[in-house]
GROMACS .gro file of C-alpha atoms in nm:
model
  240
    1MET     CA    1  13.462  14.446  -0.166
    2SER     CA    2  13.319  14.160   0.037
    3ILE     CA    3  13.465  13.811   0.039
    4ILE     CA    4  13.137  13.679  -0.108
    5LYS     CA    5  13.239  13.838  -0.440
    6LEU     CA    6  13.474  13.545  -0.489
    7PRO     CA    7  13.322  13.320  -0.755
    8PHE     CA    8  13.361  13.014  -0.535
    9ASP     CA    9  13.307  12.888  -0.182
   10LEU     CA   10  13.598  12.934   0.061
   11ASN     CA   11  13.694  12.633   0.275
   12CYS     CA   12  13.954  12.539   0.535
   13ASP     CA   13  14.081  12.220   0.701
   14LEU     CA   14  14.004  12.252   1.072
   15GLY     CA   15  13.982  12.042   1.389
   16GLU     CA   16  14.344  11.939   1.340
   17GLY     CA   17  14.474  12.060   1.676
   18MET     CA   18  14.571  12.410   1.563
   19PRO     CA   19  14.486  12.702   1.796
   20ASN     CA   20  14.329  12.926   1.530
   21ASP     CA   21  14.003  12.752   1.432
   22GLN     CA   22  13.780  13.014   1.593
   23GLN     CA   23  13.973  13.299   1.427
   24LEU     CA   24  13.946  13.141   1.081
   25MET     CA   25  13.585  13.021   1.092
   26PRO     CA   26  13.411  13.361   1.033
   27PHE     CA   27  13.580  13.394   0.692
   28LEU     CA   28  13.461  13.057   0.559
   29GLY     CA   29  13.174  12.916   0.359
   30SER     CA   30  13.260  12.556   0.448
   31CYS     CA   31  13.506  12.366   0.664
   32ASN     CA   32  13.660  12.018   0.656
   33ILE     CA   33  13.688  11.863   1.002
   34ALA     CA   34  13.952  11.602   1.085
   35CYS     CA   35  13.780  11.284   1.201
   36GLY     CA   36  14.050  11.063   1.348
   37GLY     CA   37  14.266  10.943   1.060
   38HIS     CA   38  14.542  11.202   1.077
   39ALA     CA   39  14.410  11.412   1.365
   40GLY     CA   40  14.095  11.470   1.565
   41ASN     CA   41  13.865  11.279   1.797
   42LYS     CA   42  13.503  11.304   1.909
   43ALA     CA   43  13.576  11.598   2.138
   44SER     CA   44  13.756  11.802   1.871
   45ILE     CA   45  13.493  11.714   1.610
   46ARG     CA   46  13.219  11.831   1.846
   47ALA     CA   47  13.399  12.156   1.931
   48THR     CA   48  13.465  12.235   1.563
   49LEU     CA   49  13.110  12.149   1.461
   50LEU     CA   50  12.974  12.383   1.727
   51LEU     CA   51  13.196  12.660   1.592
   52SER     CA   52  13.071  12.592   1.238
   53GLN     CA   53  12.713  12.607   1.363
   54PHE     CA   54  12.773  12.938   1.544
   55TYR     CA   55  12.926  13.100   1.236
   56ASN     CA   56  12.683  12.934   0.991
   57VAL     CA   57  12.961  12.751   0.806
   58LYS     CA   58  12.881  12.428   0.618
   59ALA     CA   59  13.056  12.131   0.781
   60GLY     CA   60  13.219  11.832   0.616
   61ALA     CA   61  13.435  11.535   0.713
   62HIS     CA   62  13.808  11.526   0.641
   63PRO     CA   63  13.917  11.158   0.641
   64SER     CA   64  14.269  11.034   0.567
   65TYR     CA   65  14.487  10.730   0.569
   66PRO     CA   66  14.520  10.610   0.934
   67ASP     CA   67  14.843  10.797   1.001
   68HIS     CA   68  14.871  11.025   1.306
   69GLU     CA   69  15.250  10.995   1.301
   70ASN     CA   70  15.287  11.168   0.962
   71PHE     CA   71  14.970  11.380   0.984
   72GLY     CA   72  14.820  11.179   0.699
   73ARG     CA   73  15.080  11.303   0.453
   74LYS     CA   74  15.239  10.966   0.372
   75TYR     CA   75  15.087  10.711   0.133
   76ILE     CA   76  14.981  10.387   0.303
   77SER     CA   77  14.912  10.076   0.095
   78LEU     CA   78  14.591   9.909   0.214
   79SER     CA   79  14.368   9.628   0.092
   80LYS     CA   80  14.029   9.731  -0.042
   81PHE     CA   81  13.861   9.615   0.278
   82ALA     CA   82  14.105   9.798   0.507
   83PHE     CA   83  14.088  10.112   0.291
   84GLN     CA   84  13.708  10.131   0.292
   85ASP     CA   85  13.685  10.024   0.656
   86THR     CA   86  13.911  10.301   0.788
   87ILE     CA   87  13.742  10.569   0.577
   88LEU     CA   88  13.391  10.457   0.673
   89ASN     CA   89  13.485  10.441   1.042
   90GLN     CA   90  13.613  10.799   1.030
   91LEU     CA   91  13.303  10.920   0.846
   92ALA     CA   92  13.077  10.740   1.096
   93ILE     CA   93  13.245  10.914   1.389
   94PHE     CA   94  13.189  11.252   1.223
   95GLU     CA   95  12.832  11.169   1.122
   96ASN     CA   96  12.736  11.050   1.470
   97VAL     CA   97  12.856  11.371   1.633
   98ALA     CA   98  12.691  11.585   1.364
   99ASN     CA   99  12.362  11.399   1.415
  100GLU     CA  100  12.381  11.452   1.792
  101LEU     CA  101  12.413  11.827   1.729
  102ASN     CA  102  12.153  11.828   1.450
  103ILE     CA  103  12.413  11.968   1.207
  104HIS     CA  104  12.390  11.883   0.837
  105PHE     CA  105  12.669  11.663   0.698
  106HIS     CA  106  12.745  11.876   0.390
  107HIS     CA  107  13.050  11.720   0.224
  108ILE     CA  108  13.351  11.490   0.236
  109LYS     CA  109  13.702  11.605   0.155
  110PRO     CA  110  13.990  11.353   0.165
  111HIS     CA  111  14.308  11.472   0.335
  112GLY     CA  112  14.674  11.483   0.247
  113ALA     CA  113  14.825  11.174   0.086
  114LEU     CA  114  14.479  11.021   0.038
  115TYR     CA  115  14.361  11.330  -0.152
  116ASN     CA  116  14.669  11.323  -0.374
  117ARG     CA  117  14.641  10.947  -0.436
  118LEU     CA  118  14.273  10.966  -0.535
  119ALA     CA  119  14.364  11.236  -0.786
  120VAL     CA  120  14.578  10.995  -0.990
  121ASP     CA  121  14.501  10.633  -0.890
  122GLU     CA  122  14.222  10.451  -1.073
  123VAL     CA  123  14.189  10.170  -0.816
  124GLU     CA  124  14.165  10.372  -0.496
  125ALA     CA  125  13.946  10.633  -0.667
  126ALA     CA  126  13.706  10.352  -0.760
  127TRP     CA  127  13.710  10.221  -0.401
  128PHE     CA  128  13.630  10.566  -0.266
  129THR     CA  129  13.354  10.631  -0.518
  130GLU     CA  130  13.203  10.292  -0.429
  131LEU     CA  131  13.180  10.377  -0.059
  132MET     CA  132  13.032  10.717  -0.143
  133LEU     CA  133  12.757  10.549  -0.347
  134SER     CA  134  12.685  10.283  -0.085
  135ASP     CA  135  12.691  10.496   0.231
  136TYR     CA  136  12.688  10.867   0.136
  137PRO     CA  137  12.507  10.897  -0.199
  138ASN     CA  138  12.367  11.243  -0.120
  139THR     CA  139  12.687  11.396   0.018
  140ILE     CA  140  12.910  11.626  -0.190
  141LEU     CA  141  13.268  11.514  -0.254
  142TYR     CA  142  13.544  11.778  -0.279
  143VAL     CA  143  13.785  11.679  -0.558
  144PRO     CA  144  14.077  11.827  -0.755
  145PRO     CA  145  13.972  11.950  -1.101
  146LYS     CA  146  14.065  11.727  -1.396
  147SER     CA  147  14.151  11.441  -1.158
  148VAL     CA  148  14.080  11.068  -1.168
  149ILE     CA  149  13.851  11.094  -0.865
  150GLU     CA  150  13.651  11.375  -1.030
  151ARG     CA  151  13.597  11.160  -1.340
  152LYS     CA  152  13.506  10.849  -1.141
  153ALA     CA  153  13.262  11.041  -0.923
  154GLN     CA  154  13.092  11.210  -1.215
  155GLU     CA  155  13.062  10.879  -1.403
  156GLN     CA  156  12.882  10.731  -1.101
  157GLY     CA  157  12.660  11.032  -1.031
  158VAL     CA  158  12.837  11.147  -0.712
  159ALA     CA  159  12.798  11.523  -0.665
  160VAL     CA  160  13.134  11.705  -0.661
  161PHE     CA  161  13.279  12.043  -0.578
  162ARG     CA  162  13.600  12.100  -0.775
  163GLU     CA  163  13.857  12.237  -0.532
  164VAL     CA  164  14.164  12.453  -0.584
  165PHE     CA  165  14.421  12.559  -0.326
  166ALA     CA  166  14.499  12.921  -0.253
  167ASP     CA  167  14.819  12.842  -0.066
  168ARG     CA  168  14.970  12.548  -0.254
  169SER     CA  169  15.184  12.544  -0.568
  170TYR     CA  170  15.080  12.330  -0.864
  171GLN     CA  171  15.271  12.127  -1.121
  172ASP     CA  172  15.184  12.146  -1.491
  173ASP     CA  173  14.962  11.836  -1.469
  174LEU     CA  174  14.763  12.008  -1.188
  175THR     CA  175  14.900  11.779  -0.918
  176LEU     CA  176  15.028  11.959  -0.610
  177VAL     CA  177  15.398  12.031  -0.575
  178PRO     CA  178  15.530  11.786  -0.311
  179ARG     CA  179  15.558  11.937   0.035
  180SER     CA  180  15.930  11.858   0.036
  181HIS     CA  181  15.972  12.139  -0.220
  182PRO     CA  182  16.054  12.481  -0.067
  183ARG     CA  183  15.775  12.650  -0.267
  184ALA     CA  184  15.508  12.389  -0.204
  185LEU     CA  185  15.326  12.597   0.059
  186LEU     CA  186  15.262  12.966  -0.006
  187THR     CA  187  15.274  13.178   0.310
  188ASP     CA  188  15.312  13.533   0.175
  189PRO     CA  189  14.960  13.686   0.156
  190LYS     CA  190  15.057  13.897  -0.149
  191GLU     CA  191  15.177  13.587  -0.333
  192VAL     CA  192  14.859  13.401  -0.242
  193ILE     CA  193  14.640  13.689  -0.364
  194ALA     CA  194  14.826  13.691  -0.698
  195HIS     CA  195  14.776  13.312  -0.720
  196ILE     CA  196  14.402  13.351  -0.654
  197ARG     CA  197  14.367  13.644  -0.895
  198HIS     CA  198  14.461  13.414  -1.186
  199MET     CA  199  14.189  13.173  -1.073
  200VAL     CA  200  13.927  13.448  -1.043
  201GLU     CA  201  14.009  13.666  -1.344
  202ASP     CA  202  14.162  13.419  -1.589
  203LYS     CA  203  14.006  13.090  -1.472
  204CYS     CA  204  14.359  12.951  -1.471
  205ILE     CA  205  14.616  12.821  -1.226
  206GLU     CA  206  14.969  12.951  -1.267
  207THR     CA  207  15.189  12.646  -1.216
  208ILE     CA  208  15.532  12.647  -1.057
  209SER     CA  209  15.686  12.656  -1.406
  210GLY     CA  210  15.490  12.972  -1.493
  211ARG     CA  211  15.241  12.799  -1.721
  212LEU     CA  212  14.873  12.903  -1.705
  213VAL     CA  213  14.645  12.597  -1.700
  214PRO     CA  214  14.267  12.651  -1.744
  215ILE     CA  215  14.049  12.528  -1.456
  216GLU     CA  216  13.691  12.540  -1.336
  217ALA     CA  217  13.651  12.558  -0.958
  218ASP     CA  218  13.368  12.554  -0.707
  219THR     CA  219  13.559  12.592  -0.380
  220LEU     CA  220  13.891  12.743  -0.273
  221CYS     CA  221  14.094  12.602   0.019
  222ILE     CA  222  14.321  12.771   0.270
  223HIS     CA  223  14.509  12.528   0.495
  224GLY     CA  224  14.433  12.582   0.862
  225ASP     CA  225  14.787  12.476   0.954
  226ASN     CA  226  14.939  12.741   0.726
  227PRO     CA  227  15.122  12.974   0.970
  228ALA     CA  228  14.985  13.272   0.774
  229ALA     CA  229  14.628  13.140   0.738
  230LEU     CA  230  14.462  13.428   0.925
  231GLU     CA  231  14.668  13.693   0.741
  232ILE     CA  232  14.579  13.531   0.408
  233LEU     CA  233  14.207  13.527   0.489
  234GLN     CA  234  14.219  13.888   0.603
  235ALA     CA  235  14.396  13.985   0.279
  236LEU     CA  236  14.132  13.794   0.079
  237LYS     CA  237  13.854  13.985   0.250
  238LYS     CA  238  14.017  14.317   0.168
  239THR     CA  239  14.091  14.223  -0.194
  240PHE     CA  240  13.771  14.057  -0.319
   0.00000   0.00000   0.00000
């Protein structure tokens, strides 16, 4: 069966300096392009956008805390001004390049520690929703299901895609298992397919404790920096 039989869009984090972007792009419905916070610059954004255009993949921005050193995977405490300023600067860089190429700015997906923080923190989720409303009111926001940022966005009328991860383990409260845990990242394609099958057939996520938690999802993410990303996408195509 074709990959389009999946009941949700398939997305991947790209433009992060990995060598496999062109290999992964043909499998995707949308991609999230690093825009300078944790990785990426104008040249890499442009190259990745051109790939997305060639393969007809919807393109979005992938902002993070300003943290190249830790690849955006460490929480950084910022004032409201500094928080909104760094995010808006990253989004502006992406938007300017997309406009130059006449490519539609489809969505915004926060990265790493920022994504995880927005899922649980009322204050930063409110700051992020505020900048969406002021500067990107017609852009879709990718959010974790049943998260603080999903609720805040929906309360304010920001369009969302609820996102689940094919290659990450979940805790019972639907937060991601910390990357320090040995089973945080799933790299065995068979294990990933079993993980996804629960999402497709049961509309549930099997957590690391074995519990099945009901979810509704619009888009499914494979991490571009997963060493098995291409194998996982190939297995997905064969399975669904």
